[in-house]
Amino acid sequence: MTAATMRAVSQDVHGGPEVLHEVELEVPEPGPSQVLVRVRAAGINPTDWKHRATGLFLGDPPYVLGWDVSGVVEAVGIGVTIFEPGDEVFGMLPYPYGAGSFAEYVTAPARSFARKPRALTHVEAGAVPLAALTAWQALVDTARLRSGQRVLVHAAAGGVGHFAVQIAKARGAYVYGTASAGKHEFLRGIGVDEPIDYRETDFAEAVADADVVLDTIGGDTALRSLRVLAAGGTLVTILPVPPEGLLEEARQRGVHAKPMLVEADHAGMAAVAELAESGALRPHVSEVFPLKRIADAHRAGETGRTTGKLVVEAAGS
Ligand SMILES: NC(=O)c1ccc[n+]([C@@H]2O[C@H](COP(=O)([O-])OP(=O)(O)OC[C@H]3O[C@@H](n4cnc5c(N)ncnc54)[C@H](OP(=O)(O)O)[C@@H]3O)[C@@H](O)[C@H]2O)c1
């Protein structure tokens, strides 16, 4: 039987990691076309600490953050046909207003989820959804990356970047990736053809005639990335606010610049799940934190130096 209450991590004010605290909440009921999922693991993303600190799209707390989920379907609402209790699933809660996975249970539209790949543990699957969907929607849906094309992935060792590299390789692209030198072996291991040490080398000199750039940094990096594109090429930038003049400069150079926000995407989740099941996409989990130490996960993530993903494991999982 499902418990009546659950532990979750909430906040009452914006601020540093110290504003996060455990609360006891009622376990939500799944509404029509929703499922109730018992959370086993949840990846943490930069948007979690941005929301914690500033509210970003969500405004004023209290709220429970967390968009990544891997877990087990506990109950289904009216009309759900694609899952039943006991199914192992992973997915991204609707971004941005559906957050809440830093808790023992969460409800969301059934089609936020796909079946958890058997090849992945819950901790690994929890690392995947938001970052991999972002990479998929940027490279495949937005830039239409094709076999034989050349792509530059910024922050290729980070959460989004390491999935983007693997998705690009699975589509037959030639991949340049930026990271500090200590991470180049990791980059080669996930498929980067030419790692670039962005601290020592100007990427805008090292890359030319790229078809696609995935910008995970913004600012001057986004602007200078336009220079490496071939005519008609596409820069996808995933920073919420593009730098001033980006779209105009892209127009003048005869290339495209597309600011993108990840969105709920059943087909994208299914595609990511298939890649993970086939072994073409593997998350790199660099550290796992119990839910009660989530503030430490925020502190670690906010250094901006993470390789792959940080994951929070739900209590009792
Ligand atoms: N629009 C959207 O829907 C969306 C979705 C997901 C993420 N995002 C945003 O995208 C950004 C990246 O997210 P993420 O999850 O990938 O972050 P992350 O995992 O925290 O990124 C960490 C990585 O960034 C690298 N890095 C830092 N500065 C760099 C630079 N100047 N050049 C190259 N690499 C650099 C670090 O490598 P080194 O230690 O080697 O520097 C580290 O491996 C965040 O701002 C996030 O909020 C947006």
CSV table of C-alpha atoms and ligand atoms in Angstrom, one decimal:
chain,number,residue,atom,x,y,z
A,1,MET,CA,0.0,0.0,0.0
A,2,THR,CA,1.2,3.5,-0.8
A,3,ALA,CA,2.2,5.6,2.2
A,4,ALA,CA,0.1,8.6,3.1
A,5,THR,CA,3.0,11.0,3.5
A,6,MET,CA,6.4,11.3,2.0
A,7,ARG,CA,9.7,13.1,2.5
A,8,ALA,CA,10.7,15.8,0.1
A,9,VAL,CA,13.2,18.6,-0.1
A,10,SER,CA,11.7,22.1,-0.2
A,11,GLN,CA,12.7,25.7,0.4
A,12,ASP,CA,10.8,28.7,1.7
A,13,VAL,CA,13.1,31.4,0.4
A,14,HIS,CA,15.6,31.9,-2.5
A,15,GLY,CA,19.2,31.5,-1.4
A,16,GLY,CA,22.2,29.2,-1.1
A,17,PRO,CA,22.1,25.4,-0.6
A,18,GLU,CA,21.4,26.0,3.1
A,19,VAL,CA,17.8,27.1,2.3
A,20,LEU,CA,17.0,23.5,1.3
A,21,HIS,CA,15.3,21.4,4.0
A,22,GLU,CA,13.4,18.2,4.4
A,23,VAL,CA,9.6,18.4,4.7
A,24,GLU,CA,6.8,15.9,5.1
A,25,LEU,CA,4.1,16.2,2.4
A,26,GLU,CA,1.1,14.2,1.4
A,27,VAL,CA,1.7,11.7,-1.3
A,28,PRO,CA,0.0,13.2,-4.4
A,29,GLU,CA,-2.8,11.3,-6.2
A,30,PRO,CA,-2.4,10.8,-9.9
A,31,GLY,CA,-4.9,12.8,-11.9
A,32,PRO,CA,-6.5,11.9,-15.3
A,33,SER,CA,-3.7,10.7,-17.7
A,34,GLN,CA,-1.1,10.9,-14.9
A,35,VAL,CA,1.0,8.3,-13.1
A,36,LEU,CA,2.3,8.3,-9.6
A,37,VAL,CA,5.9,7.3,-9.6
A,38,ARG,CA,8.0,6.2,-6.6
A,39,VAL,CA,11.2,8.0,-7.2
A,40,ARG,CA,14.3,5.8,-6.9
A,41,ALA,CA,16.8,8.4,-8.3
A,42,ALA,CA,16.8,11.9,-9.7
A,43,GLY,CA,19.6,13.7,-11.6
A,44,ILE,CA,20.4,17.2,-10.6
A,45,ASN,CA,20.8,19.9,-13.2
A,46,PRO,CA,22.1,23.5,-13.2
A,47,THR,CA,18.4,24.7,-13.5
A,48,ASP,CA,17.9,23.2,-10.0
A,49,TRP,CA,20.4,25.6,-8.4
A,50,LYS,CA,19.4,28.5,-10.6
A,51,HIS,CA,15.8,28.1,-9.4
A,52,ARG,CA,16.9,27.5,-5.8
A,53,ALA,CA,18.9,30.8,-5.9
A,54,THR,CA,16.6,33.1,-8.0
A,55,GLY,CA,13.2,31.4,-8.7
A,56,LEU,CA,13.9,31.8,-12.5
A,57,PHE,CA,10.7,30.6,-14.1
A,58,LEU,CA,9.0,29.4,-11.0
A,59,GLY,CA,8.9,32.6,-9.0
A,60,ASP,CA,8.5,32.5,-5.2
A,61,PRO,CA,8.8,29.3,-3.1
A,62,PRO,CA,7.8,27.1,-1.4
A,63,TYR,CA,8.5,24.5,-4.0
A,64,VAL,CA,10.1,21.1,-4.5
A,65,LEU,CA,12.7,21.2,-7.3
A,66,GLY,CA,13.9,18.3,-9.5
A,67,TRP,CA,12.9,17.4,-13.1
A,68,ASP,CA,14.7,14.1,-13.6
A,69,VAL,CA,13.1,10.9,-12.4
A,70,SER,CA,13.9,7.2,-12.5
A,71,GLY,CA,11.5,5.1,-10.5
A,72,VAL,CA,8.6,2.6,-10.4
A,73,VAL,CA,5.0,3.3,-11.3
A,74,GLU,CA,3.0,3.1,-8.1
A,75,ALA,CA,-0.5,4.0,-9.4
A,76,VAL,CA,-2.1,5.2,-12.6
A,77,GLY,CA,-4.8,7.8,-13.1
A,78,ILE,CA,-8.0,7.6,-15.2
A,79,GLY,CA,-7.3,6.7,-18.9
A,80,VAL,CA,-3.6,5.7,-18.6
A,81,THR,CA,-2.9,2.8,-21.0
A,82,ILE,CA,0.8,2.8,-21.5
A,83,PHE,CA,2.0,2.0,-18.0
A,84,GLU,CA,0.7,0.0,-15.1
A,85,PRO,CA,1.8,-0.3,-11.4
A,86,GLY,CA,5.2,-2.0,-11.1
A,87,ASP,CA,6.6,-0.7,-14.4
A,88,GLU,CA,10.1,0.8,-14.2
A,89,VAL,CA,10.2,4.2,-15.9
A,90,PHE,CA,12.3,7.2,-16.4
A,91,GLY,CA,11.5,10.7,-17.6
A,92,MET,CA,11.6,14.4,-17.3
A,93,LEU,CA,8.8,16.2,-15.4
A,94,PRO,CA,7.2,18.9,-17.6
A,95,TYR,CA,9.7,21.7,-17.8
A,96,PRO,CA,9.6,24.2,-16.1
A,97,TYR,CA,6.3,24.0,-14.2
A,98,GLY,CA,6.2,20.3,-13.3
A,99,ALA,CA,9.2,20.1,-11.0
A,100,GLY,CA,9.1,18.0,-7.8
A,101,SER,CA,11.3,14.9,-8.1
A,102,PHE,CA,13.4,15.6,-5.0
A,103,ALA,CA,10.8,13.7,-3.1
A,104,GLU,CA,9.8,10.0,-2.6
A,105,TYR,CA,6.9,10.2,-5.0
A,106,VAL,CA,5.8,12.4,-7.9
A,107,THR,CA,2.9,12.7,-10.3
A,108,ALA,CA,3.2,13.7,-13.9
A,109,PRO,CA,1.5,13.0,-17.3
A,110,ALA,CA,2.2,9.4,-18.2
A,111,ARG,CA,3.8,10.4,-21.4
A,112,SER,CA,6.6,12.3,-19.6
A,113,PHE,CA,8.0,8.8,-19.1
A,114,ALA,CA,9.5,6.0,-21.1
A,115,ARG,CA,10.4,2.5,-19.9
A,116,LYS,CA,13.7,2.5,-18.0
A,117,PRO,CA,16.3,0.8,-20.2
A,118,ARG,CA,17.2,-2.6,-18.7
A,119,ALA,CA,20.9,-1.7,-19.4
A,120,LEU,CA,20.8,1.1,-16.8
A,121,THR,CA,20.4,1.1,-13.0
A,122,HIS,CA,17.9,3.6,-11.5
A,123,VAL,CA,20.8,5.8,-10.5
A,124,GLU,CA,22.1,5.8,-14.1
A,125,ALA,CA,18.6,6.3,-15.6
A,126,GLY,CA,17.9,9.1,-13.2
A,127,ALA,CA,20.9,10.9,-14.6
A,128,VAL,CA,19.6,10.9,-18.2
A,129,PRO,CA,16.3,12.7,-18.9
A,130,LEU,CA,16.6,16.5,-18.8
A,131,ALA,CA,20.2,16.6,-20.0
A,132,ALA,CA,19.8,14.0,-22.7
A,133,LEU,CA,16.5,15.4,-23.9
A,134,THR,CA,18.1,18.8,-24.2
A,135,ALA,CA,20.9,17.3,-26.3
A,136,TRP,CA,18.5,15.4,-28.4
A,137,GLN,CA,16.2,18.3,-29.0
A,138,ALA,CA,19.1,20.6,-29.8
A,139,LEU,CA,21.0,18.3,-32.2
A,140,VAL,CA,18.2,16.3,-33.8
A,141,ASP,CA,15.0,18.4,-33.6
A,142,THR,CA,16.5,21.8,-33.9
A,143,ALA,CA,19.8,21.5,-35.9
A,144,ARG,CA,18.7,18.3,-37.8
A,145,LEU,CA,22.2,16.9,-37.5
A,146,ARG,CA,23.0,14.3,-40.2
A,147,SER,CA,25.6,11.7,-40.8
A,148,GLY,CA,29.0,13.1,-42.0
A,149,GLN,CA,28.3,16.6,-40.6
A,150,ARG,CA,30.8,18.3,-38.2
A,151,VAL,CA,29.6,19.4,-34.8
A,152,LEU,CA,31.3,21.4,-32.0
A,153,VAL,CA,30.0,20.6,-28.5
A,154,HIS,CA,30.9,23.1,-25.8
A,155,ALA,CA,31.4,21.7,-22.3
A,156,ALA,CA,31.5,18.3,-23.8
A,157,ALA,CA,32.3,16.7,-20.5
A,158,GLY,CA,29.3,18.2,-18.7
A,159,GLY,CA,25.8,16.8,-18.3
A,160,VAL,CA,24.3,18.0,-21.6
A,161,GLY,CA,27.6,17.9,-23.4
A,162,HIS,CA,28.5,14.2,-22.7
A,163,PHE,CA,25.1,13.1,-24.0
A,164,ALA,CA,25.3,15.4,-27.0
A,165,VAL,CA,28.6,13.8,-28.0
A,166,GLN,CA,27.2,10.3,-27.8
A,167,ILE,CA,24.0,11.3,-29.8
A,168,ALA,CA,26.1,13.0,-32.4
A,169,LYS,CA,28.4,10.0,-32.8
A,170,ALA,CA,25.3,7.7,-33.0
A,171,ARG,CA,24.1,9.8,-35.9
A,172,GLY,CA,27.5,9.5,-37.7
A,173,ALA,CA,28.8,13.0,-37.1
A,174,TYR,CA,32.4,14.2,-36.6
A,175,VAL,CA,32.7,15.7,-33.1
A,176,TYR,CA,34.8,18.5,-31.7
A,177,GLY,CA,34.4,19.0,-28.0
A,178,THR,CA,35.7,21.6,-25.5
A,179,ALA,CA,36.9,20.8,-22.0
A,180,SER,CA,40.0,21.4,-19.8
A,181,ALA,CA,42.9,19.2,-20.7
A,182,GLY,CA,42.4,16.8,-17.7
A,183,LYS,CA,39.1,15.7,-19.2
A,184,HIS,CA,40.3,14.9,-22.7
A,185,GLU,CA,40.8,11.2,-22.1
A,186,PHE,CA,37.1,11.1,-20.9
A,187,LEU,CA,36.1,13.0,-24.1
A,188,ARG,CA,37.9,10.5,-26.3
A,189,GLY,CA,36.2,7.6,-24.4
A,190,ILE,CA,32.7,8.9,-25.2
A,191,GLY,CA,33.6,9.5,-28.8
A,192,VAL,CA,35.0,13.0,-29.3
A,193,ASP,CA,37.2,13.0,-32.4
A,194,GLU,CA,39.0,16.3,-31.6
A,195,PRO,CA,39.1,17.5,-27.9
A,196,ILE,CA,39.9,21.2,-27.6
A,197,ASP,CA,41.4,22.6,-24.4
A,198,TYR,CA,39.4,25.8,-24.2
A,199,ARG,CA,41.8,27.3,-21.6
A,200,GLU,CA,44.8,27.1,-23.9
A,201,THR,CA,43.4,27.1,-27.4
A,202,ASP,CA,40.9,29.5,-29.1
A,203,PHE,CA,38.2,27.1,-30.3
A,204,ALA,CA,37.3,29.7,-32.9
A,205,GLU,CA,40.7,29.2,-34.5
A,206,ALA,CA,40.7,25.4,-34.0
A,207,VAL,CA,37.4,24.7,-35.7
A,208,ALA,CA,36.2,25.7,-39.2
A,209,ASP,CA,33.3,24.9,-41.4
A,210,ALA,CA,31.2,23.2,-38.7
A,211,ASP,CA,27.6,22.4,-39.6
A,212,VAL,CA,26.4,22.6,-36.0
A,213,VAL,CA,27.5,24.1,-32.7
A,214,LEU,CA,25.9,23.2,-29.4
A,215,ASP,CA,26.5,26.2,-27.1
A,216,THR,CA,26.2,25.3,-23.4
A,217,ILE,CA,28.2,28.4,-22.2
A,218,GLY,CA,26.5,31.5,-23.6
A,219,GLY,CA,27.9,35.1,-23.7
A,220,ASP,CA,31.1,35.6,-25.7
A,221,THR,CA,31.4,31.8,-26.4
A,222,ALA,CA,28.0,31.9,-28.2
A,223,LEU,CA,29.0,34.9,-30.2
A,224,ARG,CA,32.5,33.6,-31.2
A,225,SER,CA,30.9,30.2,-32.1
A,226,LEU,CA,29.2,31.9,-35.1
A,227,ARG,CA,32.7,32.2,-36.7
A,228,VAL,CA,33.2,28.4,-36.8
A,229,LEU,CA,30.0,27.7,-38.8
A,230,ALA,CA,29.9,27.0,-42.5
A,231,ALA,CA,27.4,29.0,-44.5
A,232,GLY,CA,23.9,27.8,-43.6
A,233,GLY,CA,25.2,26.1,-40.4
A,234,THR,CA,23.3,26.2,-37.1
A,235,LEU,CA,24.2,27.3,-33.6
A,236,VAL,CA,21.9,26.1,-30.9
A,237,THR,CA,22.3,27.9,-27.6
A,238,ILE,CA,20.7,26.5,-24.5
A,239,LEU,CA,21.3,29.5,-22.2
A,240,PRO,CA,17.9,31.0,-21.5
A,241,VAL,CA,18.9,34.5,-22.5
A,242,PRO,CA,21.1,34.7,-25.7
A,243,PRO,CA,23.8,37.4,-25.7
A,244,GLU,CA,22.9,40.7,-27.3
A,245,GLY,CA,23.4,40.9,-31.0
A,246,LEU,CA,23.6,37.1,-31.5
A,247,LEU,CA,20.6,36.8,-33.9
A,248,GLU,CA,21.6,39.8,-35.9
A,249,GLU,CA,25.3,38.7,-36.2
A,250,ALA,CA,24.1,35.2,-37.3
A,251,ARG,CA,22.0,36.8,-40.0
A,252,GLN,CA,24.9,38.9,-41.3
A,253,ARG,CA,27.1,35.8,-41.4
A,254,GLY,CA,24.5,33.7,-43.3
A,255,VAL,CA,24.1,31.2,-40.4
A,256,HIS,CA,21.3,30.3,-38.0
A,257,ALA,CA,21.3,31.0,-34.2
A,258,LYS,CA,18.5,29.3,-32.2
A,259,PRO,CA,18.0,29.7,-28.5
A,260,MET,CA,16.3,26.6,-27.1
A,261,LEU,CA,14.6,25.5,-23.9
A,262,VAL,CA,14.0,21.8,-23.3
A,263,GLU,CA,10.4,20.7,-23.4
A,264,ALA,CA,8.2,17.7,-22.5
A,265,ASP,CA,8.7,15.2,-25.2
A,266,HIS,CA,7.5,11.6,-25.3
A,267,ALA,CA,9.1,10.8,-28.6
A,268,GLY,CA,12.4,12.3,-27.5
A,269,MET,CA,12.3,10.2,-24.3
A,270,ALA,CA,11.6,7.1,-26.3
A,271,ALA,CA,14.5,7.8,-28.7
A,272,VAL,CA,16.9,8.4,-25.8
A,273,ALA,CA,15.7,5.2,-24.1
A,274,GLU,CA,16.4,3.3,-27.3
A,275,LEU,CA,19.9,4.7,-27.6
A,276,ALA,CA,20.6,3.8,-23.9
A,277,GLU,CA,19.2,0.3,-24.4
A,278,SER,CA,21.4,-0.3,-27.4
A,279,GLY,CA,24.5,0.9,-25.5
A,280,ALA,CA,25.0,3.9,-27.8
A,281,LEU,CA,24.3,6.3,-24.9
A,282,ARG,CA,25.6,5.8,-21.4
A,283,PRO,CA,25.4,8.3,-18.6
A,284,HIS,CA,28.6,9.0,-16.6
A,285,VAL,CA,27.6,9.4,-13.0
A,286,SER,CA,30.4,11.1,-11.1
A,287,GLU,CA,28.7,11.2,-7.6
A,288,VAL,CA,25.6,10.0,-5.9
A,289,PHE,CA,24.0,11.8,-2.9
A,290,PRO,CA,21.3,10.6,-0.5
A,291,LEU,CA,18.2,12.9,-0.6
A,292,LYS,CA,19.1,14.3,2.8
A,293,ARG,CA,22.4,15.5,1.5
A,294,ILE,CA,21.0,17.3,-1.5
A,295,ALA,CA,22.5,20.6,-0.4
A,296,ASP,CA,25.9,19.0,-1.0
A,297,ALA,CA,24.9,17.9,-4.5
A,298,HIS,CA,24.0,21.6,-5.2
A,299,ARG,CA,27.3,22.7,-3.8
A,300,ALA,CA,29.2,20.2,-6.0
A,301,GLY,CA,27.2,21.0,-9.1
A,302,GLU,CA,27.6,24.8,-8.6
A,303,THR,CA,31.3,24.5,-9.0
A,304,GLY,CA,30.6,24.1,-12.7
A,305,ARG,CA,33.3,21.4,-13.0
A,306,THR,CA,31.2,18.2,-13.0
A,307,THR,CA,32.1,15.4,-15.3
A,308,GLY,CA,28.9,13.8,-16.5
A,309,LYS,CA,26.1,13.9,-13.9
A,310,LEU,CA,25.4,14.1,-10.2
A,311,VAL,CA,22.5,12.0,-9.0
A,312,VAL,CA,20.3,12.1,-5.8
A,313,GLU,CA,19.1,8.8,-4.5
A,314,ALA,CA,15.7,8.8,-2.8
A,315,ALA,CA,15.4,7.7,0.8
A,316,GLY,CA,14.8,3.9,1.1
A,317,SER,CA,15.6,3.1,-2.5
B,1,LIG,N1,17.9,25.5,-22.4
B,1,LIG,C1,17.7,24.4,-21.7
B,1,LIG,O1,16.7,23.8,-21.8
B,1,LIG,C2,18.9,23.8,-20.9
B,1,LIG,C3,18.9,22.5,-20.6
B,1,LIG,C4,19.9,21.9,-19.8
B,1,LIG,C5,21.0,22.8,-19.5
B,1,LIG,N2,20.9,24.1,-19.8
B,1,LIG,C6,22.0,25.0,-19.3
B,1,LIG,O2,23.2,24.6,-20.0
B,1,LIG,C7,24.3,24.8,-19.2
B,1,LIG,C8,25.1,23.5,-19.2
B,1,LIG,O3,24.4,22.5,-18.5
B,1,LIG,P1,25.1,21.2,-18.0
B,1,LIG,O4,24.1,20.4,-17.3
B,1,LIG,O5,25.8,20.5,-19.1
B,1,LIG,O6,26.2,21.8,-17.0
B,1,LIG,P2,27.3,21.0,-16.1
B,1,LIG,O7,27.1,19.5,-16.2
B,1,LIG,O8,27.3,21.6,-14.8
B,1,LIG,O9,28.6,21.5,-16.9
B,1,LIG,C9,29.8,21.2,-16.3
B,1,LIG,C10,31.0,21.2,-17.3
B,1,LIG,O10,31.1,22.4,-17.9
B,1,LIG,C11,32.5,22.5,-18.3
B,1,LIG,N3,32.8,23.9,-18.6
B,1,LIG,C12,32.7,25.0,-17.7
B,1,LIG,N4,33.1,26.1,-18.4
B,1,LIG,C13,33.5,25.8,-19.6
B,1,LIG,C14,34.0,26.5,-20.8
B,1,LIG,N5,34.1,27.8,-20.7
B,1,LIG,N6,34.2,25.8,-21.9
B,1,LIG,C15,34.0,24.5,-22.0
B,1,LIG,N7,33.6,23.7,-20.9
B,1,LIG,C16,33.3,24.4,-19.8
B,1,LIG,C17,33.2,21.8,-17.2
B,1,LIG,O11,34.4,21.3,-17.8
B,1,LIG,P3,35.9,21.9,-17.2
B,1,LIG,O12,35.9,21.5,-15.8
B,1,LIG,O13,36.8,21.2,-18.1
B,1,LIG,O14,35.8,23.4,-17.4
B,1,LIG,C18,32.3,20.8,-16.7
B,1,LIG,O15,32.6,19.5,-17.2
B,1,LIG,C19,23.8,25.3,-17.9
B,1,LIG,O16,23.9,26.7,-17.9
B,1,LIG,C20,22.4,24.9,-17.9
B,1,LIG,O17,21.5,25.7,-17.1
B,1,LIG,C21,19.9,24.6,-20.5
